[in-house]
XYZ file of C-alpha atoms in Angstrom:
501
model
C 85.585 112.613 121.016
C 83.398 111.989 117.968
C 82.705 108.297 117.314
C 83.871 107.666 113.752
C 83.589 103.861 113.668
C 80.528 103.732 111.429
C 81.530 106.737 109.328
C 82.561 106.371 105.724
C 86.195 106.929 104.807
C 85.136 110.061 102.921
C 83.441 111.443 106.050
C 86.443 110.556 108.214
C 88.707 112.342 105.751
C 86.477 115.421 105.879
C 86.468 115.399 109.699
C 90.250 115.101 109.751
C 90.586 117.985 107.310
C 88.366 120.336 109.307
C 90.034 119.440 112.597
C 86.978 117.988 114.323
C 88.871 114.754 114.973
C 92.494 113.631 114.831
C 93.986 110.634 113.088
C 95.249 109.308 116.422
C 91.697 109.404 117.781
C 90.229 107.668 114.732
C 92.980 105.062 114.647
C 92.645 104.361 118.369
C 88.879 103.928 117.987
C 89.451 101.245 115.371
C 92.146 99.546 117.424
C 89.757 99.492 120.379
C 87.084 98.015 118.136
C 89.511 95.328 116.980
C 90.277 94.531 120.611
C 86.580 94.273 121.406
C 85.333 92.118 118.520
C 88.185 90.445 116.680
C 88.460 87.611 119.162
C 85.123 86.517 117.702
C 85.518 87.633 114.072
C 89.222 86.785 113.574
C 89.559 89.223 110.690
C 93.188 90.017 111.539
C 96.268 87.823 111.631
C 98.474 90.630 112.916
C 97.583 94.009 114.433
C 100.197 96.774 114.353
C 98.895 99.194 116.959
C 102.271 100.853 117.512
C 102.944 101.422 113.819
C 99.420 102.639 113.067
C 99.433 105.142 115.926
C 102.894 106.373 114.977
C 101.738 107.053 111.415
C 98.570 108.725 112.713
C 100.566 110.965 115.064
C 102.903 111.941 112.222
C 99.945 112.850 110.006
C 98.384 114.931 112.798
C 101.690 116.763 113.275
C 102.118 117.455 109.563
C 98.514 118.586 109.224
C 98.927 120.884 112.214
C 101.986 122.434 110.572
C 99.902 123.281 107.520
C 101.424 120.723 105.162
C 99.340 119.798 102.119
C 98.344 116.132 102.541
C 96.579 113.492 100.502
C 92.796 113.537 100.947
C 92.824 110.142 102.719
C 95.835 110.926 104.918
C 95.115 109.755 108.450
C 92.298 107.366 107.509
C 93.261 103.899 108.824
C 93.298 100.823 106.606
C 93.701 97.031 106.809
C 95.811 95.050 104.321
C 95.321 91.460 103.178
C 98.193 89.305 104.369
C 99.319 88.502 100.816
C 100.968 91.895 100.245
C 104.495 92.343 101.560
C 105.007 94.823 104.384
C 108.395 95.886 105.727
C 108.633 95.053 109.414
C 105.296 93.241 109.575
C 104.692 89.508 109.072
C 103.399 88.367 105.692
C 102.160 84.786 106.008
C 99.633 84.426 103.159
C 97.556 82.488 105.702
C 100.092 79.625 105.528
C 102.379 77.833 107.941
C 104.919 77.863 105.111
C 105.531 81.587 105.762
C 104.796 81.692 109.484
C 106.843 84.483 111.047
C 108.304 85.704 107.739
C 108.937 89.452 107.770
C 109.583 90.823 104.268
C 112.516 93.166 103.620
C 110.445 95.366 101.308
C 106.981 96.859 100.818
C 104.717 95.926 97.949
C 103.947 98.850 95.654
C 100.366 98.989 96.947
C 101.575 99.239 100.552
C 104.227 101.795 99.582
C 101.517 103.949 97.985
C 99.335 103.666 101.086
C 102.235 104.768 103.263
C 103.124 107.626 100.927
C 99.520 108.850 101.112
C 99.625 108.701 104.930
C 97.109 105.935 105.685
C 97.860 104.227 109.036
C 98.005 100.442 108.515
C 96.031 98.759 111.293
C 97.278 95.275 110.472
C 97.228 92.283 108.137
C 93.994 90.409 107.500
C 93.202 86.700 107.423
C 92.819 84.813 104.154
C 92.570 81.369 102.647
C 96.074 79.935 102.389
C 97.901 81.546 99.452
C 94.496 82.955 98.395
C 93.072 79.508 97.565
C 89.472 79.251 98.723
C 86.059 80.890 98.823
C 85.364 80.907 102.559
C 88.582 81.787 104.480
C 88.263 78.377 106.127
C 91.503 77.283 104.449
C 93.615 79.674 106.524
C 96.248 77.812 108.520
C 95.413 80.137 111.422
C 91.698 79.414 111.674
C 88.601 80.741 109.904
C 87.257 84.275 109.847
C 83.579 84.667 110.777
C 80.919 86.741 109.041
C 79.860 89.739 111.190
C 76.261 89.318 109.971
C 76.138 85.806 111.445
C 79.275 84.536 113.159
C 78.321 80.935 112.410
C 78.701 81.656 108.676
C 81.605 82.217 106.303
C 82.730 85.710 105.195
C 83.658 84.558 101.691
C 87.146 84.052 100.393
C 89.909 84.157 99.851
C 89.810 87.691 101.247
C 87.263 87.118 103.996
C 89.476 88.850 106.539
C 89.500 92.187 104.729
C 85.761 92.038 104.031
C 84.913 91.047 107.606
C 87.145 93.775 109.047
C 85.275 96.416 107.048
C 81.836 94.882 107.697
C 82.513 94.653 111.457
C 83.704 98.294 111.569
C 87.230 97.174 112.478
C 88.535 99.284 109.577
C 86.934 101.864 107.271
C 89.044 100.672 104.336
C 90.906 97.500 103.377
C 92.948 96.053 100.540
C 92.031 92.679 99.062
C 93.151 90.656 96.061
C 90.962 89.071 93.417
C 92.132 86.054 91.388
C 88.738 84.515 90.658
C 86.439 86.671 92.777
C 88.268 86.959 96.102
C 87.364 90.622 96.590
C 83.897 90.585 95.040
C 82.506 87.327 96.492
C 83.434 88.239 100.108
C 81.921 91.648 99.419
C 78.665 90.036 98.365
C 78.302 87.852 101.456
C 79.429 90.485 103.992
C 77.524 93.469 102.578
C 80.641 95.399 101.579
C 81.814 96.997 98.338
C 84.635 95.175 96.551
C 86.439 96.150 93.357
C 88.661 94.150 91.012
C 90.390 96.787 88.882
C 91.425 96.165 85.293
C 94.278 93.655 85.206
C 97.462 95.694 85.227
C 95.722 98.769 86.609
C 97.162 98.197 90.110
C 100.731 96.979 90.571
C 101.315 93.343 91.559
C 104.876 94.045 92.748
C 105.094 92.547 96.240
C 101.799 90.690 95.906
C 102.722 87.068 96.665
C 101.622 85.346 93.481
C 98.958 82.691 93.314
C 98.149 82.887 89.588
C 100.128 85.686 87.969
C 97.872 86.217 84.948
C 94.780 86.490 87.163
C 95.770 88.171 90.471
C 94.758 91.792 91.032
C 94.720 93.912 94.199
C 91.788 96.238 94.833
C 89.662 98.166 97.351
C 87.343 96.775 100.030
C 85.051 99.425 101.548
C 81.515 100.153 102.753
C 80.613 102.636 100.000
C 81.303 103.029 96.310
C 82.831 106.492 96.763
C 85.236 105.155 99.389
C 86.305 102.438 96.946
C 86.951 105.042 94.254
C 89.018 107.187 96.613
C 91.133 104.175 97.577
C 91.424 103.026 93.955
C 92.966 106.403 93.077
C 95.616 105.900 95.752
C 96.745 102.419 94.731
C 96.271 102.588 90.943
C 98.759 103.611 88.305
C 101.791 102.392 86.384
C 104.668 100.651 88.154
C 107.883 99.900 86.202
C 108.670 97.105 88.682
C 105.631 95.132 87.457
C 106.017 93.945 83.863
C 102.230 93.536 83.541
C 101.480 97.056 84.798
C 99.635 99.222 82.279
C 101.353 102.498 81.436
C 98.051 104.372 81.384
C 96.471 106.955 83.694
C 94.034 105.786 86.355
C 90.494 106.178 84.997
C 88.467 109.058 86.550
C 86.874 106.776 89.131
C 86.182 109.372 91.844
C 84.436 111.728 89.435
C 82.378 108.786 88.153
C 81.351 107.737 91.663
C 80.231 111.272 92.396
C 78.369 111.526 89.076
C 76.211 108.423 89.745
C 73.931 108.918 86.738
C 72.596 105.952 84.772
C 70.238 107.818 82.454
C 70.865 106.362 79.004
C 73.366 103.824 80.312
C 73.103 100.481 78.515
C 73.158 97.697 81.113
C 73.563 94.145 79.840
C 72.079 91.337 81.920
C 74.164 88.220 81.251
C 71.760 85.346 80.631
C 74.390 82.731 81.553
C 74.924 84.256 85.022
C 71.783 83.987 87.064
C 69.777 80.882 86.260
C 70.170 77.388 87.637
C 72.205 77.235 90.843
C 71.385 80.772 91.957
C 69.227 80.978 95.078
C 65.709 82.402 94.551
C 66.331 85.191 97.068
C 69.524 86.204 95.283
C 67.752 86.285 91.916
C 64.875 88.307 93.371
C 67.152 90.992 94.825
C 69.020 91.160 91.512
C 65.834 91.550 89.479
C 64.622 94.288 91.848
C 67.912 96.134 91.363
C 67.628 95.908 87.594
C 64.158 97.446 87.903
C 65.602 100.321 89.952
C 68.135 100.989 87.208
C 65.451 100.864 84.527
C 63.274 103.348 86.447
C 66.241 105.713 86.582
C 66.569 105.708 82.799
C 69.017 102.895 82.155
C 68.451 100.757 79.073
C 68.318 97.090 80.070
C 69.531 94.626 77.429
C 69.714 90.850 77.786
C 73.125 89.678 76.610
C 74.366 86.177 75.906
C 78.001 85.233 76.547
C 77.931 81.546 75.595
C 81.544 80.775 76.518
C 80.924 81.817 80.134
C 79.483 78.361 80.820
C 83.014 76.995 80.354
C 84.696 79.643 82.537
C 84.721 77.610 85.740
C 86.338 74.599 84.060
C 88.897 76.739 82.233
C 89.767 78.664 85.390
C 90.380 75.488 87.387
C 92.978 74.461 84.828
C 94.676 77.811 84.220
C 94.821 78.810 87.881
C 96.229 75.544 89.339
C 98.806 75.418 86.556
C 100.084 78.846 87.550
C 99.859 77.856 91.235
C 102.063 74.833 90.550
C 104.676 77.090 88.985
C 104.486 79.981 91.452
C 104.583 77.891 94.621
C 107.609 75.889 93.459
C 109.780 78.613 95.033
C 108.767 77.488 98.533
C 111.513 74.883 98.678
C 112.782 75.284 102.283
C 116.155 76.396 100.956
C 116.019 80.199 101.028
C 113.198 81.337 103.319
C 110.047 80.028 104.927
C 109.438 76.830 106.805
C 112.134 74.130 106.886
C 111.322 70.694 108.270
C 113.910 67.924 108.565
C 112.489 64.523 107.570
C 112.222 62.032 110.389
C 114.460 58.988 110.486
C 116.953 60.255 107.900
C 120.393 61.099 109.284
C 121.707 63.006 106.266
C 118.697 64.054 104.178
C 119.054 65.341 100.640
C 117.724 68.722 99.528
C 114.825 66.937 97.829
C 113.924 65.106 101.053
C 114.006 68.326 103.092
C 111.899 70.046 100.442
C 109.330 67.238 100.436
C 109.042 67.201 104.239
C 108.750 70.987 104.419
C 106.119 71.276 101.726
C 104.133 68.437 103.272
C 104.135 70.179 106.666
C 103.819 73.742 105.397
C 101.028 73.492 102.827
C 97.395 72.735 103.663
C 95.115 70.325 101.837
C 93.622 72.859 99.407
C 97.021 74.174 98.344
C 98.302 70.633 97.823
C 95.189 69.782 95.809
C 95.732 72.692 93.424
C 99.472 72.083 93.068
C 98.802 68.453 92.142
C 96.081 69.406 89.670
C 98.229 72.100 88.065
C 101.302 69.910 87.840
C 99.254 67.230 86.109
C 97.727 69.747 83.679
C 101.190 70.956 82.710
C 102.753 67.510 82.435
C 104.149 66.111 79.208
C 101.414 64.598 77.084
C 98.599 66.484 78.831
C 99.614 70.137 78.352
C 97.697 70.675 75.112
C 94.699 68.629 76.220
C 94.215 70.553 79.467
C 96.161 73.791 79.905
C 96.277 74.547 76.183
C 92.549 73.944 75.770
C 91.759 76.090 78.801
C 93.716 78.974 77.306
C 91.702 78.659 74.103
C 88.487 78.892 76.145
C 89.947 81.951 77.845
C 90.289 83.575 74.438
C 86.661 82.756 73.629
C 85.554 84.337 76.918
C 87.487 87.508 76.083
C 85.786 87.578 72.690
C 82.372 87.210 74.362
C 83.172 90.258 76.474
C 84.235 92.226 73.395
C 81.014 91.339 71.582
C 78.899 92.190 74.634
C 80.532 95.589 75.098
C 79.690 96.498 71.515
C 76.035 96.290 72.592
C 76.157 97.662 76.146
C 78.218 99.916 78.428
C 78.347 97.598 81.452
C 77.323 94.032 82.236
C 75.425 93.022 85.368
C 74.835 89.812 87.296
C 74.505 88.542 90.848
C 77.984 88.428 92.393
C 77.537 85.119 94.161
C 74.885 82.438 93.588
C 74.226 82.127 97.331
C 74.249 84.088 100.552
C 76.823 83.195 103.194
C 76.619 79.518 104.100
C 77.336 77.943 107.516
C 80.947 77.334 108.447
C 82.000 73.815 107.496
C 79.094 73.191 105.100
C 81.193 73.033 101.930
C 84.606 72.376 103.443
C 84.636 68.725 102.421
C 83.106 69.359 98.984
C 85.664 71.280 96.907
C 83.502 71.325 93.768
C 80.605 72.951 95.638
C 83.040 75.538 96.998
C 84.526 76.213 93.560
C 81.050 76.775 92.072
C 80.538 79.834 94.288
C 82.840 81.791 91.956
C 80.896 81.003 88.787
C 79.832 84.625 88.228
C 83.122 86.297 89.167
C 85.659 84.134 87.297
C 84.983 85.375 83.719
C 86.254 88.875 84.546
C 89.572 87.502 85.802
C 90.069 85.292 82.762
C 89.543 88.306 80.468
C 91.267 90.905 82.659
C 88.257 93.244 82.748
C 87.259 95.218 85.871
C 84.375 94.354 88.175
C 82.657 95.806 91.233
C 80.302 94.195 93.743
C 77.950 96.170 95.958
C 75.231 95.150 98.427
C 71.675 95.369 97.087
C 69.551 93.959 99.903
C 69.011 90.943 102.111
C 67.885 87.351 101.610
C 67.308 85.176 104.653
C 68.552 88.148 106.677
C 71.943 88.028 104.940
C 73.541 90.357 102.370
C 73.157 89.850 98.629
C 75.626 91.366 96.176
C 75.366 92.479 92.560
C 78.303 93.010 90.229
C 78.932 95.299 87.296
C 81.604 94.497 84.716
C 83.131 96.944 82.222
C 85.694 96.939 79.401
C 89.384 97.060 80.303
C 90.432 100.491 81.618
C 86.803 101.622 81.742
C 86.724 101.173 85.517
C 84.976 104.530 85.827
C 81.853 103.016 84.240
C 81.666 100.587 87.171
C 81.800 103.356 89.750
C 79.178 105.456 87.993
C 76.691 102.582 87.732
C 77.391 101.189 91.200
C 77.174 104.571 92.934
C 73.816 105.211 91.286
C 72.440 101.824 92.312
C 73.832 102.281 95.816
C 71.822 105.504 96.100
C 68.660 103.866 94.739
C 68.945 101.009 97.262
C 69.468 103.466 100.129
C 66.431 105.507 99.040
C 64.334 102.346 98.842
C 65.448 101.126 102.264
C 65.406 104.544 103.914
C 69.049 104.263 105.025
C 72.486 103.317 103.676
C 73.090 99.597 103.497
C 75.927 99.697 106.045
C 73.494 101.166 108.589
C 71.600 97.854 108.504
C 74.586 95.875 109.778
C 73.765 94.103 113.058
C 75.616 95.034 116.239
C 77.862 92.196 117.333
C 76.970 90.748 120.733
C 80.627 90.715 121.711
C 80.896 94.452 121.076
C 78.158 95.503 123.466
């Protein structure tokens, strides 16, 4: 049986189509890999071996009968545990939803099932997607496959680590302030935040409704484009879904031509606070683009310096509102307060929320509730929304000069577990380069561009809304240039885990 663990999703799909391997074989290989390494990595919160193999067997049967199938049919995938899945637990990394099994599929999951992708399981995450390291999961941290003493990024560290550790060829993440792209940067994977509204949020448990967006997590740009095509498109069940066709992302990834492309280097994203090794890899990548015929333009987006502050008012305010539904009355954890014989609904709610939410979630609920409170709304939340408008205007002005913007994805490589856990502000600052895209709703992609201190460094491209194809074209070209420079694809540099030998 051909070993497909380190193959790209595109190559697996081709092997399935020509009959050189079956979906059951590929799925079983990944389940075996999960069994071998996930005790160390902890990328998964729940593994559905029975369901994945059943889907794989069904795809093999249908393919054998000559049925026309989706190009990715039979390629296994992991799903972040913030998307509802019929029959499988959806915990959002929280004790509040421990054991909850949704009665419906999110639109993203429904599309994956319709396309025939076996779902290997649900991946670990910071509780309710709040964090940049996956250390805020109520079920324990995920570890970075490049160095298991370091974080895999967050909040979607589980999906990124699963792909980086070859426990899945594809995964779904969500990005509210960088939670697909930042984990991608520190684990050496490709992560895409589509245009806001380009992928349905129906069934995505909301953290901040105006910021959340599901997207692909893969090892190559082409794989991300193929997955983007599956999950993208209009959904009438999501009022923020854009009734527009999915941009031609696969064609763009295959084109991979930057000759004449105007690339804007954002001066506000890359100076103080960015590690020297990160800046060096970024500058080398810009040189590769220039040598290939891209026009490099320095661009200033002055309002970006206020993005972090604005985000940490807008996001907690929406968190405060969205998480109010976890009241112990209808579903989720219910804790009876001690020492009270006949507790009121408010007392049960208070005891349940105290037991069910972790420190980071409580911190953001408190901050958001304060920002929305009478007398402070205009000073905090209202002002943050005005800054958000200025950031959107900066993007509009920048895209009149250039086709795409570029910056390092994260200011630092993966840091040791526990290093920033007690310093929330230091943790928040890791999203300084990714947050502007979420505030403006524009798409972004992160791809690995090299190593610093032996750890992956990521670079992001940003494009105008619904111009996601520009991201894939630029990123696929740079991915090829980096592989030619290094003499091998970036994923081939990933270290073999000791536990897997």
